[in-house]
mmCIF file of C-alpha atoms in Angstrom:
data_model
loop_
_atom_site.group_PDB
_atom_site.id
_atom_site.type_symbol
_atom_site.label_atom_id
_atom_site.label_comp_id
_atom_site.label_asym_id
_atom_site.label_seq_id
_atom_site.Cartn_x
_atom_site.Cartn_y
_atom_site.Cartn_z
ATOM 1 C CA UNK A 1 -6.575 -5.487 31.032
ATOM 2 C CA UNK A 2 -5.549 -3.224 28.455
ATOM 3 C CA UNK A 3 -4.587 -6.031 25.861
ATOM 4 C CA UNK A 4 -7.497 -8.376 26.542
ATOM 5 C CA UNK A 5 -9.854 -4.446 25.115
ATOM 6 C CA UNK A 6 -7.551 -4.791 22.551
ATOM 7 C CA UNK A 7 -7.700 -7.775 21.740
ATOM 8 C CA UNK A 8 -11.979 -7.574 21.594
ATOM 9 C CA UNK A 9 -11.876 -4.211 19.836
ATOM 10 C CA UNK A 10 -9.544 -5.706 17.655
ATOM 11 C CA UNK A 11 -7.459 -3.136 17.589
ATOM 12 C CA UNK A 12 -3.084 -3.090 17.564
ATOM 13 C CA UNK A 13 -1.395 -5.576 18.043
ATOM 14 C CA UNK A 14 -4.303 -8.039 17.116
ATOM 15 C CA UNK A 15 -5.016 -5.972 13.990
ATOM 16 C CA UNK A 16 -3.652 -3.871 11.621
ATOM 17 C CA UNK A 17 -4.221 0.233 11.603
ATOM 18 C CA UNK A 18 -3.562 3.153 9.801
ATOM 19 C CA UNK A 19 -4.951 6.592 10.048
ATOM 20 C CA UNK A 20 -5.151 9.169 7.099
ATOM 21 C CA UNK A 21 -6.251 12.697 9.170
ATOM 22 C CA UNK A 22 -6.398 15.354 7.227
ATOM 23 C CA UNK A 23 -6.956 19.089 7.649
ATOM 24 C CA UNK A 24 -8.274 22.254 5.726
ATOM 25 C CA UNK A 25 -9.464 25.745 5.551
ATOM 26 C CA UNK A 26 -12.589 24.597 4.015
ATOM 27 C CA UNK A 27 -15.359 21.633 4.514
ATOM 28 C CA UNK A 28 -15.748 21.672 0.894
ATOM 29 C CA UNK A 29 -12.042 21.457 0.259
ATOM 30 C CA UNK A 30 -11.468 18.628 3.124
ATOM 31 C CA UNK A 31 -14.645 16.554 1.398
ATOM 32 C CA UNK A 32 -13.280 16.197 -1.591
ATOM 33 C CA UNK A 33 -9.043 15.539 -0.729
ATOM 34 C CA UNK A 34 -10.913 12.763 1.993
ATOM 35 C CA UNK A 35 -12.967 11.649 -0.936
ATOM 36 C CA UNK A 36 -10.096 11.643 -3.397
ATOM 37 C CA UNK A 37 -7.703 9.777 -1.597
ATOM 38 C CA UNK A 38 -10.854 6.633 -1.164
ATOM 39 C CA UNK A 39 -10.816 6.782 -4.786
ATOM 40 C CA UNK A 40 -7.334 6.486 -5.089
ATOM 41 C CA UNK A 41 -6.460 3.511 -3.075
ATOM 42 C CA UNK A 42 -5.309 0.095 -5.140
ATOM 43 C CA UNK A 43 -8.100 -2.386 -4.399
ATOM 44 C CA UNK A 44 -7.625 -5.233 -2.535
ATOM 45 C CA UNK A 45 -9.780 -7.207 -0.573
ATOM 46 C CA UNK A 46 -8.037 -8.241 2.499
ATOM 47 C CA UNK A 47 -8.200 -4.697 3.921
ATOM 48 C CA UNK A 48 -11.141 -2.412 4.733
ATOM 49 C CA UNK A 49 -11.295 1.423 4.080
ATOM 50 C CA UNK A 50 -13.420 3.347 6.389
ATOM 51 C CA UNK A 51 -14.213 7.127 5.719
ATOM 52 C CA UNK A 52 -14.134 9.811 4.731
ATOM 53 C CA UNK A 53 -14.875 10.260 8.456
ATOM 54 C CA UNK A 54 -15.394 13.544 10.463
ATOM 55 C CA UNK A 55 -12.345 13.820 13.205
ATOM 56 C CA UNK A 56 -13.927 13.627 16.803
ATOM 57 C CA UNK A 57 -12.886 17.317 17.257
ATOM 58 C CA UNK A 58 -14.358 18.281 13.526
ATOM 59 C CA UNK A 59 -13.132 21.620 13.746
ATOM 60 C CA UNK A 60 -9.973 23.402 14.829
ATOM 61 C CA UNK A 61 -8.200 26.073 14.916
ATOM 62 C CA UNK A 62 -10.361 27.368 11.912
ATOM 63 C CA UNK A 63 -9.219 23.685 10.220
ATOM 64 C CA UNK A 64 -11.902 21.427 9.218
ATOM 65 C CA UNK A 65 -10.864 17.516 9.900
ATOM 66 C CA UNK A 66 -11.447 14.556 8.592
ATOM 67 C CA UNK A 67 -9.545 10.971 8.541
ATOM 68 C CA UNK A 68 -9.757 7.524 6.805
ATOM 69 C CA UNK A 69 -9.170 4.346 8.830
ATOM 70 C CA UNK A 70 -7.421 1.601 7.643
ATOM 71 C CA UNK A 71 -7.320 -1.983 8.931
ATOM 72 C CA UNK A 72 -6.658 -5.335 8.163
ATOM 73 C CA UNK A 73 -5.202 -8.734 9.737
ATOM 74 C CA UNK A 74 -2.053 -8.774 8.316
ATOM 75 C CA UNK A 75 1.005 -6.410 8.597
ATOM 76 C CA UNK A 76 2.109 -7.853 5.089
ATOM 77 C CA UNK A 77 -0.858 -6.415 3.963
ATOM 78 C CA UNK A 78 -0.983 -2.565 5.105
ATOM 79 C CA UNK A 79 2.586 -2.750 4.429
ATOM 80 C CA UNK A 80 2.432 -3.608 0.569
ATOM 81 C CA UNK A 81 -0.705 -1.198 0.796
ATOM 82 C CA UNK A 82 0.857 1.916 1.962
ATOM 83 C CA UNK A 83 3.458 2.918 -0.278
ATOM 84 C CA UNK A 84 1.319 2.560 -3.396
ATOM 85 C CA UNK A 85 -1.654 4.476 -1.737
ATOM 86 C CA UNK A 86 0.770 7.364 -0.370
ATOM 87 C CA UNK A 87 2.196 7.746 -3.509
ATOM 88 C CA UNK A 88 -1.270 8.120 -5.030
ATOM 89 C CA UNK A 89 -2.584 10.558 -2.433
ATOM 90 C CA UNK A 90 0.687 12.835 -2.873
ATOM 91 C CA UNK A 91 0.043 13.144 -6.384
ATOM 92 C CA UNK A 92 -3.346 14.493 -5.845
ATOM 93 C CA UNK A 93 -4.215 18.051 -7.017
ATOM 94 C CA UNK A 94 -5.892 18.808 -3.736
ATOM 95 C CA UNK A 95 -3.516 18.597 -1.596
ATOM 96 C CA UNK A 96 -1.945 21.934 -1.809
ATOM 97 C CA UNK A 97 -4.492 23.110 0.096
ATOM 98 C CA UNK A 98 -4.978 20.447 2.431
ATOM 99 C CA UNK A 99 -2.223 18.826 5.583
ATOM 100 C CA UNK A 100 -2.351 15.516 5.728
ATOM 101 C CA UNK A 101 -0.310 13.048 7.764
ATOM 102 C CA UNK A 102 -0.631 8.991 7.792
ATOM 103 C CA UNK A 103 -0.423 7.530 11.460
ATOM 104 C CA UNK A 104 0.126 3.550 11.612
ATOM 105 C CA UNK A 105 -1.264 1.816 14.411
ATOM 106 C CA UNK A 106 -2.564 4.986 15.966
ATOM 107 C CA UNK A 107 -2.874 4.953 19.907
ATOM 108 C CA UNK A 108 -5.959 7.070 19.438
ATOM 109 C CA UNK A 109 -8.105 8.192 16.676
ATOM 110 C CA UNK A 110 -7.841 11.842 16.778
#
């Protein structure tokens, strides 16, 4: 049952996910690493970006949260896509003030 909700949500393993949360003392300093790192991804049109988004849980532990959703049809894809967007995101100036962690094919989405 749980594969044929996959399937219709198209979620993993009938599609392709990644998960950019990210966490930080500030809203102000969260908007603009979440809004950074959109800017910073190569373009490509077989994948979608979604975000910045708020986490379900926006707040916690005195952390603000946010996330960016990936997806896409092919693992190919997210897989050429990652690296180059990583890289990009670590070299941000924002970050030092910011934890971030990428999740692929998250099980849930915060």
């Amino acid at each position: 049952d749980l594969l044929a909700e996959r399937r219709s949500a198209q979620m993993p393993p009938y599609a392709q996910m990644a998960l950019l949360r990210a966490e930080a003392p500030t809203q102000g300093e969260l908007d603009a690493f979440l809004a950074a790192a959109v800017r910073a991804a190569p373009a490509t049109q077989d994948l979608a970006l979604h975000g910045p988004l708020a986490a379900p849980i926006p707040r916690r532990a005195g952390a603000y949260r946010g996330q960016i959703l990936v997806e896409c049809e092919h693992r190919a894809t997210i897989q050429a896509f990652l690296p180059t967007w990583l890289d990009a995101v670590r070299a941000l100036p924002k970050q030092r003030n910011v934890r971030w962690s990428i999740d692929v094919d998250p099980v849930d989405l915060y």
